[in-house]
Amino acid sequence: MTSYSPDQTDARLRPGRDTDAASAAMQLAAIRRVPPADRLRDALELSELIRGIALQKLAARHPGLSPRELTERFLAEGVGRMVADE
């Protein structure tokens, strides 16, 4: 198992194709200035937003499903993708 160092280059922190190195460095510095509790809150809010959008899309594709059935399908599709990626 490899240990993690915050200074290592993480693929999630690399600049996008449309971002130059100086801008990426400024963005990373700004992210690091945000307190960890605030970053966690933001991540959880974003996760909830994405979950809601995904459930709305499922409901549009499967209008006859109950809320429970939609949640079950959402979880099955998510877990299925995670297993397939491994």
Coordinates of C-alpha atoms in Angstrom, one line a residue:
M1 CA 0.0 0.0 0.0
T2 CA 1.3 3.4 -1.0
S3 CA 1.2 6.2 1.6
Y4 CA -0.4 9.5 0.5
S5 CA 1.3 12.8 0.8
P6 CA -0.7 16.0 0.1
D7 CA 2.2 17.3 -2.0
Q8 CA 2.0 14.4 -4.4
T9 CA 0.5 15.2 -7.8
D10 CA -3.0 13.8 -7.7
A11 CA -4.8 13.3 -11.0
R12 CA -7.8 15.1 -9.5
L13 CA -5.7 18.2 -8.8
R14 CA -4.0 18.4 -12.2
P15 CA -5.0 21.3 -14.4
G16 CA -7.5 20.6 -17.2
R17 CA -6.5 20.9 -20.8
D18 CA -7.8 24.5 -20.9
T19 CA -6.0 25.6 -17.7
D20 CA -2.5 26.9 -17.7
A21 CA -0.1 25.9 -14.9
A22 CA -0.1 29.4 -13.2
S23 CA -3.9 29.4 -13.1
A24 CA -4.0 25.8 -11.8
A25 CA -1.6 26.8 -9.1
M26 CA -3.7 29.8 -8.1
Q27 CA -6.8 27.5 -8.0
L28 CA -5.1 24.9 -5.9
A29 CA -3.9 27.6 -3.5
A30 CA -7.4 29.0 -3.2
I31 CA -8.8 25.5 -2.5
R32 CA -6.2 24.9 0.2
R33 CA -7.1 28.1 2.0
V34 CA -10.7 26.9 2.5
P35 CA -11.0 25.2 6.0
P36 CA -11.4 21.4 5.8
A37 CA -14.9 21.5 7.4
D38 CA -16.1 23.9 4.7
R39 CA -14.6 21.8 1.9
L40 CA -16.3 18.7 3.4
R41 CA -19.6 20.6 3.6
D42 CA -19.2 21.7 0.0
A43 CA -18.4 18.2 -1.2
L44 CA -21.4 16.7 0.6
E45 CA -23.7 19.4 -0.8
L46 CA -22.4 18.8 -4.3
S47 CA -22.8 15.0 -3.8
E48 CA -26.4 15.5 -2.7
L49 CA -27.1 17.8 -5.7
I50 CA -25.7 15.2 -8.2
R51 CA -27.7 12.4 -6.5
G52 CA -30.9 14.5 -6.9
I53 CA -30.2 15.2 -10.6
A54 CA -29.5 11.5 -11.2
L55 CA -32.7 10.5 -9.5
Q56 CA -34.7 13.0 -11.5
K57 CA -33.2 11.6 -14.7
L58 CA -34.1 8.1 -13.6
A59 CA -37.6 9.2 -12.8
A60 CA -38.0 10.8 -16.3
R61 CA -36.8 7.5 -17.9
H62 CA -38.9 5.3 -15.7
P63 CA -42.1 7.3 -14.7
G64 CA -43.9 4.2 -13.3
L65 CA -41.3 3.5 -10.6
S66 CA -42.0 4.4 -7.0
P67 CA -39.5 6.5 -5.0
R68 CA -38.2 3.3 -3.4
E69 CA -37.8 1.6 -6.7
L70 CA -36.0 4.7 -8.1
T71 CA -33.6 4.6 -5.2
E72 CA -33.0 0.9 -5.6
R73 CA -32.2 1.4 -9.3
F74 CA -30.0 4.3 -8.6
L75 CA -28.0 2.3 -6.0
A76 CA -27.8 -0.8 -8.3
E77 CA -26.5 1.3 -11.2
G78 CA -24.0 3.1 -9.1
V79 CA -22.7 -0.1 -7.4
G80 CA -22.6 -1.8 -10.8
R81 CA -20.4 0.9 -12.3
M82 CA -18.1 0.8 -9.3
V83 CA -17.7 -3.0 -9.5
A84 CA -17.2 -2.8 -13.3
D85 CA -14.4 -0.2 -12.9
E86 CA -12.4 -2.5 -10.5

